[in-house]
Coordinates of C-alpha atoms in Angstrom, one line a residue:
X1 CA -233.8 55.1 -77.5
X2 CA -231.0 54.1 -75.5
X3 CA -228.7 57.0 -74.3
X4 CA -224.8 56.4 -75.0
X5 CA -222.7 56.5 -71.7
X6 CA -221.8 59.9 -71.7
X7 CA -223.3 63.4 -72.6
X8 CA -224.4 64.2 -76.3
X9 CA -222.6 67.0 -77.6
X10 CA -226.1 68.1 -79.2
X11 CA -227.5 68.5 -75.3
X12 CA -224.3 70.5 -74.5
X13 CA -224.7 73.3 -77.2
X14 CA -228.4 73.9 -76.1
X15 CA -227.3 75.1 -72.5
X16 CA -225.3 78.0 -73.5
X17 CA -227.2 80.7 -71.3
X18 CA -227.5 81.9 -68.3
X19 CA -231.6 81.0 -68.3
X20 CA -233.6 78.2 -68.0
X21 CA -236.4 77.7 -70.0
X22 CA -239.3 75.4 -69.6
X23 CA -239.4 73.0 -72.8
X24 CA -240.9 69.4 -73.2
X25 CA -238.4 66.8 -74.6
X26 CA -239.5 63.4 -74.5
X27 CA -235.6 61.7 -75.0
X28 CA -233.4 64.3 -72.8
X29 CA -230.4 62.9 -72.2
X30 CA -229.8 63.5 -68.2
X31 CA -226.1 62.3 -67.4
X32 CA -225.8 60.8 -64.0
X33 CA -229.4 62.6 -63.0
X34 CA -227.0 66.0 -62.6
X35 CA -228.3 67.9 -66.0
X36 CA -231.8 69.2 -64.5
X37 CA -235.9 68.1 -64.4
X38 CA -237.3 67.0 -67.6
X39 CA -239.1 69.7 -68.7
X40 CA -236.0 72.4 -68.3
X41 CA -233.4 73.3 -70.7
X42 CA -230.8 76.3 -69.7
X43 CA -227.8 77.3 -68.0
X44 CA -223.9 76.5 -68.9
X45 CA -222.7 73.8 -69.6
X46 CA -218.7 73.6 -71.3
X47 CA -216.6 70.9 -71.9
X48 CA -212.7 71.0 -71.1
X49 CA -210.2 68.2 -72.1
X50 CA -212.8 66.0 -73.1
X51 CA -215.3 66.6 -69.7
X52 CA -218.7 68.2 -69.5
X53 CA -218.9 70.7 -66.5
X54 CA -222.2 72.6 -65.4
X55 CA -220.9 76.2 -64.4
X56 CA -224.1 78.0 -64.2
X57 CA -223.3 78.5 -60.9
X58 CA -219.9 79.6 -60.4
X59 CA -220.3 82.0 -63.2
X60 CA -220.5 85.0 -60.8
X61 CA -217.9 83.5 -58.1
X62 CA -215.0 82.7 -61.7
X63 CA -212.3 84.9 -61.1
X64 CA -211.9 85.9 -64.8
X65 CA -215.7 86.8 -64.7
X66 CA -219.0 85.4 -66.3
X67 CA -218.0 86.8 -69.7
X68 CA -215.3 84.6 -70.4
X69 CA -217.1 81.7 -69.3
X70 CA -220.1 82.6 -71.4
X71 CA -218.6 83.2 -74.4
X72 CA -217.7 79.5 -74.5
X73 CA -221.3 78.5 -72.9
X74 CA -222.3 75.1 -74.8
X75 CA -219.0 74.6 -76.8
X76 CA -215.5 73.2 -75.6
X77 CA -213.4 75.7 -73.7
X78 CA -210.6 73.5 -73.5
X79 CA -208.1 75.6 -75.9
X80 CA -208.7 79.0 -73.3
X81 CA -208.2 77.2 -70.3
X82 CA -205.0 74.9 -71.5
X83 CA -202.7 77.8 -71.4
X84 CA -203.1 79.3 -67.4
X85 CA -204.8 76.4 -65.4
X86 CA -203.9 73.5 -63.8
X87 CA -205.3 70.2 -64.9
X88 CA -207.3 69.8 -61.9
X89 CA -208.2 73.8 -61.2
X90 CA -212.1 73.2 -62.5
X91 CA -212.4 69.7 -60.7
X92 CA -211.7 71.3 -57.5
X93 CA -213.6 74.2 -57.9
X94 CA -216.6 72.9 -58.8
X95 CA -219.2 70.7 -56.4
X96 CA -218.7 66.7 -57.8
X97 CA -222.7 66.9 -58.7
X98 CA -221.6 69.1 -61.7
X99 CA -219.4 67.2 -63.2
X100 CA -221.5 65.7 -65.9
X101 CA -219.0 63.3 -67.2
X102 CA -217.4 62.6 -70.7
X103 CA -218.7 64.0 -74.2
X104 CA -219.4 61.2 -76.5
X105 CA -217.1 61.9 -79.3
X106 CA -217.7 63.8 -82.5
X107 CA -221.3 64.9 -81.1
X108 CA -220.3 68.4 -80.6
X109 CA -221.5 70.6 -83.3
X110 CA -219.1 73.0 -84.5
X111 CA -219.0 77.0 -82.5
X112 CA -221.0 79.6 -84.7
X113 CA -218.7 81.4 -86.7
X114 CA -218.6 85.1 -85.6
X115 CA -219.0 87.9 -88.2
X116 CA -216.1 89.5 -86.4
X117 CA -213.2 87.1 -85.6
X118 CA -211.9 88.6 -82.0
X119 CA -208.4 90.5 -83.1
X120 CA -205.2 88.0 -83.0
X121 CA -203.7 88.0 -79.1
X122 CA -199.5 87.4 -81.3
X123 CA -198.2 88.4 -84.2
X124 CA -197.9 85.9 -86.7
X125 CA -194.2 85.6 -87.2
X126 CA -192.6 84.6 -91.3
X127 CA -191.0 81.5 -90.6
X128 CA -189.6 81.3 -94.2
X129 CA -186.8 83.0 -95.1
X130 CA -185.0 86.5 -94.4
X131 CA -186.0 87.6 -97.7
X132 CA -186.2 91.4 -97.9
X133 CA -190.5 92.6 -97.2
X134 CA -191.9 96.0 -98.4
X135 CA -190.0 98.7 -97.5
X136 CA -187.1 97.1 -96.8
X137 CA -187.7 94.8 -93.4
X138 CA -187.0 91.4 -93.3
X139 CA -188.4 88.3 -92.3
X140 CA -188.0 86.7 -88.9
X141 CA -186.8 83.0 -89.0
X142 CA -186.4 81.5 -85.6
X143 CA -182.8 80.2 -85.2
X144 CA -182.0 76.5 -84.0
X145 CA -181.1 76.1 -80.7
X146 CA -177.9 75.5 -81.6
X147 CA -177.3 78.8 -82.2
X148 CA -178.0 80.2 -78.9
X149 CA -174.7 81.4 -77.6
X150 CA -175.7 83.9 -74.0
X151 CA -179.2 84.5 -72.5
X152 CA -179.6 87.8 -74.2
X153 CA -180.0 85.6 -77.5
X154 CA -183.0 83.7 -75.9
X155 CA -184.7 87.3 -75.2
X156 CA -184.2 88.0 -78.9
X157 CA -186.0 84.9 -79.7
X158 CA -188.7 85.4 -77.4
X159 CA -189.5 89.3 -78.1
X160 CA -189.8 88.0 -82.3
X161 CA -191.9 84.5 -81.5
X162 CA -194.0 85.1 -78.4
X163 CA -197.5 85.8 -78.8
X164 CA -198.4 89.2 -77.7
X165 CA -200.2 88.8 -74.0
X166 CA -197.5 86.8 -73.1
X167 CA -194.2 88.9 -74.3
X168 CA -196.2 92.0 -72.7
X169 CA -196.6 90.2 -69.2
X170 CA -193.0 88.6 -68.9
X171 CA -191.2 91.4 -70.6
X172 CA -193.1 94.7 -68.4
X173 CA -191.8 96.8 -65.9
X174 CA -193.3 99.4 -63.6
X175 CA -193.9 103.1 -65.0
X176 CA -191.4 103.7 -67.2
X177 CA -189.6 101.0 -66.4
X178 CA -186.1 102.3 -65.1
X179 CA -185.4 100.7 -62.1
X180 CA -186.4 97.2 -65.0
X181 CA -183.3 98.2 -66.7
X182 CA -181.1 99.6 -63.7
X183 CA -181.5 96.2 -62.4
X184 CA -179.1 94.7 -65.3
X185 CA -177.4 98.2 -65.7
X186 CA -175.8 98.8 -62.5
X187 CA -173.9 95.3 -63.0
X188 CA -172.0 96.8 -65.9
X189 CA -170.6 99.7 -63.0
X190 CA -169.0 96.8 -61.3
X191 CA -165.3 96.4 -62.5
X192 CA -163.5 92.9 -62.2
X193 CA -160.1 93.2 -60.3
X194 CA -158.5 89.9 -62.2
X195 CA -155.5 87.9 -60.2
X196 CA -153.0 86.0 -62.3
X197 CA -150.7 82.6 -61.8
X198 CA -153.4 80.9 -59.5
X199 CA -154.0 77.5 -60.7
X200 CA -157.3 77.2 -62.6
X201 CA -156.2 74.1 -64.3
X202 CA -159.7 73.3 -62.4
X203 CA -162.7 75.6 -61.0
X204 CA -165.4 74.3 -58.9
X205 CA -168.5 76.5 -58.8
X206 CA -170.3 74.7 -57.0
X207 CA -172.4 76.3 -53.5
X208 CA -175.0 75.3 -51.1
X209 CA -178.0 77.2 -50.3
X210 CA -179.2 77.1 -47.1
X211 CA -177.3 73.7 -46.7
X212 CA -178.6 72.6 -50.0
X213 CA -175.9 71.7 -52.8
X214 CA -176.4 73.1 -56.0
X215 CA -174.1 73.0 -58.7
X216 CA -173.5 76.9 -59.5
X217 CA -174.6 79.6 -57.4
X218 CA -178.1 80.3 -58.9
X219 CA -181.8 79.2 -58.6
X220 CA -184.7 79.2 -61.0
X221 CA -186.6 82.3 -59.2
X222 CA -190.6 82.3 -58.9
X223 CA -192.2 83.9 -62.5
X224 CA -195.8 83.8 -62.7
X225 CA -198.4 82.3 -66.0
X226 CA -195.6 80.1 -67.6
X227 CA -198.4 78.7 -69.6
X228 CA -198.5 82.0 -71.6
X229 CA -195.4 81.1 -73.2
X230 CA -195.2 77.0 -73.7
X231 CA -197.8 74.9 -73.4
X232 CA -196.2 72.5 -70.6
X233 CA -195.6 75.5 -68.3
X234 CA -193.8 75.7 -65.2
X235 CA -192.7 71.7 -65.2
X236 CA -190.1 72.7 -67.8
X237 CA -188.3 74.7 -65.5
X238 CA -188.4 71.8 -62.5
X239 CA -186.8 69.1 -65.4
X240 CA -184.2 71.0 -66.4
X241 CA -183.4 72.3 -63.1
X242 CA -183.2 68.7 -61.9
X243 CA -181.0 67.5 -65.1
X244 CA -178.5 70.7 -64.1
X245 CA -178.6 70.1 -60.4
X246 CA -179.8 73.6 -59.4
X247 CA -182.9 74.4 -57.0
X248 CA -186.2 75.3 -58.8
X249 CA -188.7 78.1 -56.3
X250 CA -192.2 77.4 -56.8
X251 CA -194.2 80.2 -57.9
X252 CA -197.5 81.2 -56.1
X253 CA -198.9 82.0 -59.4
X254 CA -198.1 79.4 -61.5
X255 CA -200.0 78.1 -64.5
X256 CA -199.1 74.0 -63.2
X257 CA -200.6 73.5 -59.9
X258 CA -197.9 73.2 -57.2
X259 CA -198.2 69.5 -56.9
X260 CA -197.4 69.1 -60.9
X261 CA -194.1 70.6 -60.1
X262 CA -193.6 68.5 -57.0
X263 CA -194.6 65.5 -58.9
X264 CA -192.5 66.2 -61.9
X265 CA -189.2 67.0 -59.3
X266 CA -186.0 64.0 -59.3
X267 CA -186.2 62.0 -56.1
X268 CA -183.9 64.3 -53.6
X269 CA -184.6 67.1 -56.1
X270 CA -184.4 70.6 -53.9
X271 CA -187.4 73.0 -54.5
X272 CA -188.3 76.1 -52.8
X273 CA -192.3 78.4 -53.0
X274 CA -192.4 81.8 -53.1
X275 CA -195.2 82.8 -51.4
X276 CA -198.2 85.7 -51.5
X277 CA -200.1 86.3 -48.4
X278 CA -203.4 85.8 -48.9
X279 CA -205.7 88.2 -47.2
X280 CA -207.2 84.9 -45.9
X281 CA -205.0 83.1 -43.8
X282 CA -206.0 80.5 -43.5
X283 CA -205.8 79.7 -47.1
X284 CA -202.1 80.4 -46.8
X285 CA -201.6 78.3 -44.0
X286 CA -203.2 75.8 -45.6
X287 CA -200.8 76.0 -48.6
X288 CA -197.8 77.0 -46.2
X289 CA -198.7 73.0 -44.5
X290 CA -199.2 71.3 -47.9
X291 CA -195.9 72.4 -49.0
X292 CA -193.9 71.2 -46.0
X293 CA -196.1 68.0 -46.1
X294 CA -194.4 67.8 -49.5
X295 CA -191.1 68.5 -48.5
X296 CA -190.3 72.0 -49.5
X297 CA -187.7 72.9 -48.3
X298 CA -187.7 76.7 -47.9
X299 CA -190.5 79.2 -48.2
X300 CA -190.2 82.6 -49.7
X301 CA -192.3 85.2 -48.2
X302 CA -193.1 88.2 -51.1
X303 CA -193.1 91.5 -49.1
X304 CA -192.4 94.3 -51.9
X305 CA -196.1 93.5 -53.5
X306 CA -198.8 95.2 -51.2
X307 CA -200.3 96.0 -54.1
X308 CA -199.7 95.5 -57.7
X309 CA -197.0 98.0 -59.8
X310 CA -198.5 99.6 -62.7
X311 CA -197.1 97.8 -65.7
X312 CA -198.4 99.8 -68.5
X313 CA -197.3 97.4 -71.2
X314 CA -198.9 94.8 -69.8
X315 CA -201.8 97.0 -69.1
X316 CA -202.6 97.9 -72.3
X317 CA -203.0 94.3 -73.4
X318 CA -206.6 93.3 -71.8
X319 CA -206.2 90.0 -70.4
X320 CA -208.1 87.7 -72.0
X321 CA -207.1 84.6 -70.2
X322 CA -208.4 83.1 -66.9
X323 CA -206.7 83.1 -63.7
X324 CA -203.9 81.3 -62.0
X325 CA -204.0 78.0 -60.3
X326 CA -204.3 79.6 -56.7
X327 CA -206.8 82.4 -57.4
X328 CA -208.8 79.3 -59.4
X329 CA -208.7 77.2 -56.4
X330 CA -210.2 79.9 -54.1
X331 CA -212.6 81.4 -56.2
X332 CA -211.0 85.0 -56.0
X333 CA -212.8 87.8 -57.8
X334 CA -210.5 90.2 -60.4
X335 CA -210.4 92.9 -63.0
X336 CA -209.7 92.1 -66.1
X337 CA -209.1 95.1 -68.0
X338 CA -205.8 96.0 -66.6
X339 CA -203.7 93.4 -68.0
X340 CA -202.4 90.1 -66.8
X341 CA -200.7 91.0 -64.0
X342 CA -203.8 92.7 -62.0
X343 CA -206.0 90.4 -63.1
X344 CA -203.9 87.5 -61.0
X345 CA -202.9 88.9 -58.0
X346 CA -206.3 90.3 -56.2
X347 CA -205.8 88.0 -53.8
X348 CA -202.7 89.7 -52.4
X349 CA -203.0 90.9 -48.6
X350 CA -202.1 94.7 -48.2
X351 CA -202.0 94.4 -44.4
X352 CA -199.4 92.0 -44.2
X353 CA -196.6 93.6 -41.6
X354 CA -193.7 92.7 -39.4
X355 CA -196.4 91.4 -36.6
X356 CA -197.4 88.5 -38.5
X357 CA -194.0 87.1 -39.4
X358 CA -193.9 85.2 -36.2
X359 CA -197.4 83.0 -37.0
X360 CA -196.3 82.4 -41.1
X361 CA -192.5 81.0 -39.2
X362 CA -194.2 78.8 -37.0
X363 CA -196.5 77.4 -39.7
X364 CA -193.9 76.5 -41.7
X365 CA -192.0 74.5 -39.3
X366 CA -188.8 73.1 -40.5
X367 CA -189.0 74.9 -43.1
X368 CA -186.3 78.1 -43.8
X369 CA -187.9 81.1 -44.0
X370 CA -186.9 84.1 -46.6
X371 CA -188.4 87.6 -46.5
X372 CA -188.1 88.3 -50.6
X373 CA -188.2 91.6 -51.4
X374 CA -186.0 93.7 -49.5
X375 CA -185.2 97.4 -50.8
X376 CA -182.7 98.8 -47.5
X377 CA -180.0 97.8 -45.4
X378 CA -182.7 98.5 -42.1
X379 CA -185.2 96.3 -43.3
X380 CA -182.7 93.6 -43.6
X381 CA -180.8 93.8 -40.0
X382 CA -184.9 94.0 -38.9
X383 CA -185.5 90.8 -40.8
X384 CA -182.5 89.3 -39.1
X385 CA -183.7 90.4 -35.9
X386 CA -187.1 88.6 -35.9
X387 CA -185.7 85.6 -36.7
X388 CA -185.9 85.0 -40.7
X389 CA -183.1 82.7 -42.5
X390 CA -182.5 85.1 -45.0
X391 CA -183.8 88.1 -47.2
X392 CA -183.6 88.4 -51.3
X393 CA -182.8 91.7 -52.3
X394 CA -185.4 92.5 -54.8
X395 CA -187.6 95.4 -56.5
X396 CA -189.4 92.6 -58.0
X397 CA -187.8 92.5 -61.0
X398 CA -188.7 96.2 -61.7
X399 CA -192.1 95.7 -62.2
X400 CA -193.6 97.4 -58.8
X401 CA -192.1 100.6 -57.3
X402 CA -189.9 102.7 -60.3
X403 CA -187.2 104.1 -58.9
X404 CA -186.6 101.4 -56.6
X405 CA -182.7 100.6 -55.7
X406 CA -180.9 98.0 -57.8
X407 CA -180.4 94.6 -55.6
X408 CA -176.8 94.9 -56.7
X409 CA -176.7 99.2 -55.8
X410 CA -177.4 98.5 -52.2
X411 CA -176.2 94.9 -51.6
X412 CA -172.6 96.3 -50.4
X413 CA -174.5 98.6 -47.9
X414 CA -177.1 95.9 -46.6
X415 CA -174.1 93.0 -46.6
X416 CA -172.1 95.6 -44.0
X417 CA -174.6 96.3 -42.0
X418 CA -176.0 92.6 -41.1
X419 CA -171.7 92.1 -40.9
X420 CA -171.6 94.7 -38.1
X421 CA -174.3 93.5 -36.1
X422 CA -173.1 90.3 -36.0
X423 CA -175.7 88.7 -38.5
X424 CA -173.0 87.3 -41.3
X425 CA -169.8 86.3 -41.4
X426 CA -169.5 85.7 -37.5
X427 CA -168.1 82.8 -36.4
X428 CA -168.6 83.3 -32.9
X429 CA -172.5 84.1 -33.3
X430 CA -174.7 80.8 -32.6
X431 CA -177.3 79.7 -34.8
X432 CA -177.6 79.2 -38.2
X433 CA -176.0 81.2 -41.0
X434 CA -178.4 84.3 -42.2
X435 CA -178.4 84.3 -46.1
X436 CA -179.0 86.9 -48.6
X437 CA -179.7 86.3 -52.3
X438 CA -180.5 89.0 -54.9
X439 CA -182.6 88.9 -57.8
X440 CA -183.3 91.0 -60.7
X441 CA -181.5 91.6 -64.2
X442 CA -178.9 88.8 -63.9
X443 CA -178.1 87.7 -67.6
X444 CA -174.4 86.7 -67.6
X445 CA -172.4 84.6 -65.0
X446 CA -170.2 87.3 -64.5
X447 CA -173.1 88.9 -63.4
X448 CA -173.3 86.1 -60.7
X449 CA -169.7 85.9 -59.9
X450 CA -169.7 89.7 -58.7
X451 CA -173.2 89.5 -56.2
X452 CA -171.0 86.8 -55.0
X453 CA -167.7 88.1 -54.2
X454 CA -169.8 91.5 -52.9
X455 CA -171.5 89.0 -50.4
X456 CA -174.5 87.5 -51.8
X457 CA -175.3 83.8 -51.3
X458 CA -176.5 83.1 -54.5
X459 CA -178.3 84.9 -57.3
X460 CA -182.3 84.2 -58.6
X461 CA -182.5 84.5 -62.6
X462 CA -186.0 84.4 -63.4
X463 CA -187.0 86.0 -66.9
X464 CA -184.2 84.3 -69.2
X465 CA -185.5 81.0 -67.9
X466 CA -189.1 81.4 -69.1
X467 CA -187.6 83.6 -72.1
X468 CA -185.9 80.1 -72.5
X469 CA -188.7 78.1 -72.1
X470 CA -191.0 79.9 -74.0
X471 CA -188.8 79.5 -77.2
X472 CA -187.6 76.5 -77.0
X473 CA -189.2 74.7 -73.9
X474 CA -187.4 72.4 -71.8
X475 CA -184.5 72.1 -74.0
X476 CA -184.2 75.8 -73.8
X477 CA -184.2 76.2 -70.3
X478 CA -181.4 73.5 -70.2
X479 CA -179.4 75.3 -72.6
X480 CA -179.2 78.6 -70.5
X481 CA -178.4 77.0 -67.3
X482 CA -175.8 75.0 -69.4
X483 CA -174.5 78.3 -70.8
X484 CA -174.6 79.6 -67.6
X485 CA -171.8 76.8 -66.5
X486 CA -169.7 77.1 -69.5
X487 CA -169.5 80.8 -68.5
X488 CA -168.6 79.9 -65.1
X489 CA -166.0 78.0 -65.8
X490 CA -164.5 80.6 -68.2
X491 CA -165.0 83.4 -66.0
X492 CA -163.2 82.2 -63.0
X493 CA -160.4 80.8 -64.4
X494 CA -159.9 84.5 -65.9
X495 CA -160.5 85.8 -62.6
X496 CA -158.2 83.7 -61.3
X497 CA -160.6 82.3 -58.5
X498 CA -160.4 78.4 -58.4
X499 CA -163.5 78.1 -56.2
X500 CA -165.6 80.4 -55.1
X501 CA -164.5 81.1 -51.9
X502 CA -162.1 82.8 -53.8
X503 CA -164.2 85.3 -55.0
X504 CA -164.1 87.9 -52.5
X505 CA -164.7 91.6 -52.3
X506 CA -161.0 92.5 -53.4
X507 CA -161.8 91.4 -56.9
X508 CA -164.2 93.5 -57.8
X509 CA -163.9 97.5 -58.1
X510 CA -167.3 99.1 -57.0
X511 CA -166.1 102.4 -56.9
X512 CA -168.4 103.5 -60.1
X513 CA -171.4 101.8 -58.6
X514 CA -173.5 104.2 -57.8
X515 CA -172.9 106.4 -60.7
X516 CA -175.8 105.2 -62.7
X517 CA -175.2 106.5 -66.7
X518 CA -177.4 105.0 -70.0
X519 CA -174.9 102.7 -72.2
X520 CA -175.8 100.4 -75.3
X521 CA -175.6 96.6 -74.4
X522 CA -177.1 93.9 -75.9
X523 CA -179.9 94.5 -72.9
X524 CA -181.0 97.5 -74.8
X525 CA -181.5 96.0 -77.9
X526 CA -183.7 93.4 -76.8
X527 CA -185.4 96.1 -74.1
X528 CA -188.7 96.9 -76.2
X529 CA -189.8 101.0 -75.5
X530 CA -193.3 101.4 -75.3
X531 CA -195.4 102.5 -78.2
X532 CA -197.5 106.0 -77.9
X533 CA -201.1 105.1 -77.3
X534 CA -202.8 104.9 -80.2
X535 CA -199.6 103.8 -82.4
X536 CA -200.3 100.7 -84.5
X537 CA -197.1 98.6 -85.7
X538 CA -196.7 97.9 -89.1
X539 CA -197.5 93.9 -89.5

């Protein structure tokens, strides 16, 4: 018998456990002399985009775990890993001596059908018509994207299409998730103080970011798994940022490895990383060099996450995936029944402090260097004062500490304090100029155009964009940033602020900031309130 080049997909099924059995078969196919000694049949073998892999023995050093691993031992696992790894994540895991090569085709025998199908991770959403259901309800049709008008409407779409793991990871705050919606609340406490007979017959919102041109004063912020809503993940947000001119930051936890996003970027295209610590440093400095080798051009430090928020949406929906591109690459343990956002971010160094700011600046060179995650005015004149480029305001888009401030609350405050110690808006001080961004519950331009005028350098939008993306993929994220520009241009001409250096703290009234008070918005219908435990919705 002469073996095909390749592995027989009959071969693969029979090593779908954990042990190895002594057997006699006189026509074992052994690919490359990597499958074993005649004589021995066993272990795990899966197959992923076409590839055979022996895992047997990075079952116990996976970060998902053995058991999800297992439960695709001898069959192709290629449909669970699609949606949160990197191409490369298992090729660079895994010793070259286990990669067993192709599967011939079609030799694969079919899985065993289970008795008990696992329970559906989405809700299968009508696509029909909105004809009227029992009881009254109505079918959900997803609307062309035609008929997208604001962000909000993108969050509609998402909340009615997503599957369920991902809408409960994207959409989940911390606790009970107030400081989630004070973030977008306190925006609607800022009044607009409109001048009239300026010319507007044109408007250039345009900025610069650390030097960096961008066409409107916003940036794709860092969201984690964007695999769990589209397929292509995270490189939809680096196109359309490149087709709209505005600066994409790299996530840490990304479902596409950070070199897909670099790869997929324009020539001269801006991109930023947000970065965890890793209680390893080495592995960060590592990452920290690649990224500069690769022309980053400004890396954002994450200092609100010593540990993980308890996002009890998310929570209650086990996570059933595996993990992110970074925890794949270092072979990072995690629990898994605590939802996604546990599950990714073991990795995450506790200790991190003021002390080690100095070695993370030097490692990354010529790179700027942004503490994200300020919550008080003294953290960010003590930022300043070690030497960082800038801060982001941000409670982590509500999802850590409830109760935290709104960016947009304590921006004023934090913007006067830096001013009175000579840290912004100085002429006279040397050096460069020390930015601060905010983040957190931006959906309109307006939104944008009062950070601004209040101080801000720019603003970070990060869960319309993969609300976006995970409805209608690139062409969604394009639309919103396009939206975002139309609004814009609207906006200040209403304002009466032809550029933006005519946006300044006399236009807006912020008297009624802190006065935090519930009202209905078009945020409140999409915000989804958490079901009592136990409570099953009606399909």
């Amino acid at each position: 018998m002469t073996a095909q080049k390749g592995a027989d997909g009959k071969e693969v099924a029979k090593h779908n456990s954990r042990e190895t059995v002594n057997v006699f078969l006189p026509q074992q196919l052994f690919l490359l002399d990597t499958c074993g000694s005649p004589g021995e049949l066993g272990g795990v073998w899966i197959v992923v985009h076409g590839k055979v892999y022996d895992v047997t023995d990075f079952l116990d050093e996976h970060p998902g775990g053995a058991e999800i691993i297992l439960r695709y031992a001898g069959m192709d696992a290629t449909e669970e890993y699609e949606p949160i790894h990197p191409p490369d994540a298992i090729i660079d895991n895994l010793d070259p001596s286990k990669h067993l090569g192709p599967l011939i085709p079609s030799t694969l025998p079919p899985p065993p059908v289970s008795a008990d199908p696992p329970p559906p991770t989405s809700v299968q959403v009508p696509q029909k018509t909105n004809a009227p259901l029992a009881g009254g309800e109505l079918e959900y049709v997803k609307p062309p994207l035609a008929e997208i008008l604001s962000l909000h409407d993108f969050e509609a779409v998402a909340r009615r299409t997503m599957g369920k793991r991902g809408w409960n990871y994207y959409s989940s705050g911390a606790d009970d998730e107030i400081t989630m919606r004070e973030n977008h609340n306190a925006y609607h406490r800022v009044w607009f103080r409109p001048r009239i007979l300026r010319d507007v017959g044109k408007v250039d919102y345009s900025s610069s970011i650390f030097g960096f041109k961008t066409s409107m004063p916003v940036y794709i912020t860092a969201t984690a798994l964007g695999k769990l809503g589209h397929p292509e993940g995270e490189v939809c947000l680096t196109r359309a940022a490149a087709e709209h001119d505005v600066i994409q930051m790299i996530p840490t936890l990304a479902s596409c490895s950070f070199d897909e996003m670099v790869d997929a970027a324009q020539p001269g295209q801006v991109q930023f990383l947000q970065l965890y610590v890793n209680a390893d440093r080495s592995r960060t400095k590592k990452i920290i060099k690649h990224a500069a080798e690769r022309g980053i051009k400004a890396l954002f430090i994450t200092v609100d996450a010593p540990q993980l928020g308890r996002r009890e949406k998310d929570m209650r929906t086990k996570f059933e995936g595996a993990a992110s591109s970074q925890q794949a690459q270092g072979g990072d343990k995690f629990k898994r029944d605590e939802g996604a956002a546990r599950a990714i971010s073991s990795f995450i160094d506790p200790s991190l402090n003021w002390n080690d700011l100095a070695d993370l600046k030097e490692a990354a060179g010529d790179m700027k260097v942004v503490l994200k995650g300020v919550q008080c005015w003294e953290d960010a004149v003590r930022a300043a004062e070690v030497g960082m480029d800038g801060i982001v305001l941000s409670n982590h888009g509500g999802r850590q500490l409830d109760f935290a401030p709104s960016p947009l609350t304590i921006l004023p405050q934090v913007v006067s304090a830096l001013t009175s110690q000579g840290h912004m808006n100085n002429p006279a001080r040397p050096g460069p100029k020390f930015e601060v961004f905010i983040d957190g519950g931006v959906r309109r331009a307006t939104d944008v155009l009062k950070a601004i005028a209040l101080g801000a350098t720019a603003v970070g939008i990060g869960r319309p964009m993969i609300y976006a993306m995970s409805t209608f993929g690139e062409d969604g994220v394009s639309k919103a940033l396009q939206i975002l520009k139309d609004e814009f241009e609207m906006n200040m001409r209403l304002l009466g602020a032809p550029t933006l250096s005519d946006v300044v703290p006399s236009m807006v009234d912020i008297s009624a900031l802190g006065n935090a008070s519930g009202s209905i918005t078009m945020y409140e219908e999409n915000y989804e309130r958490m079901l009592p435990v136990g409570y099953k919705a009606k399909l």
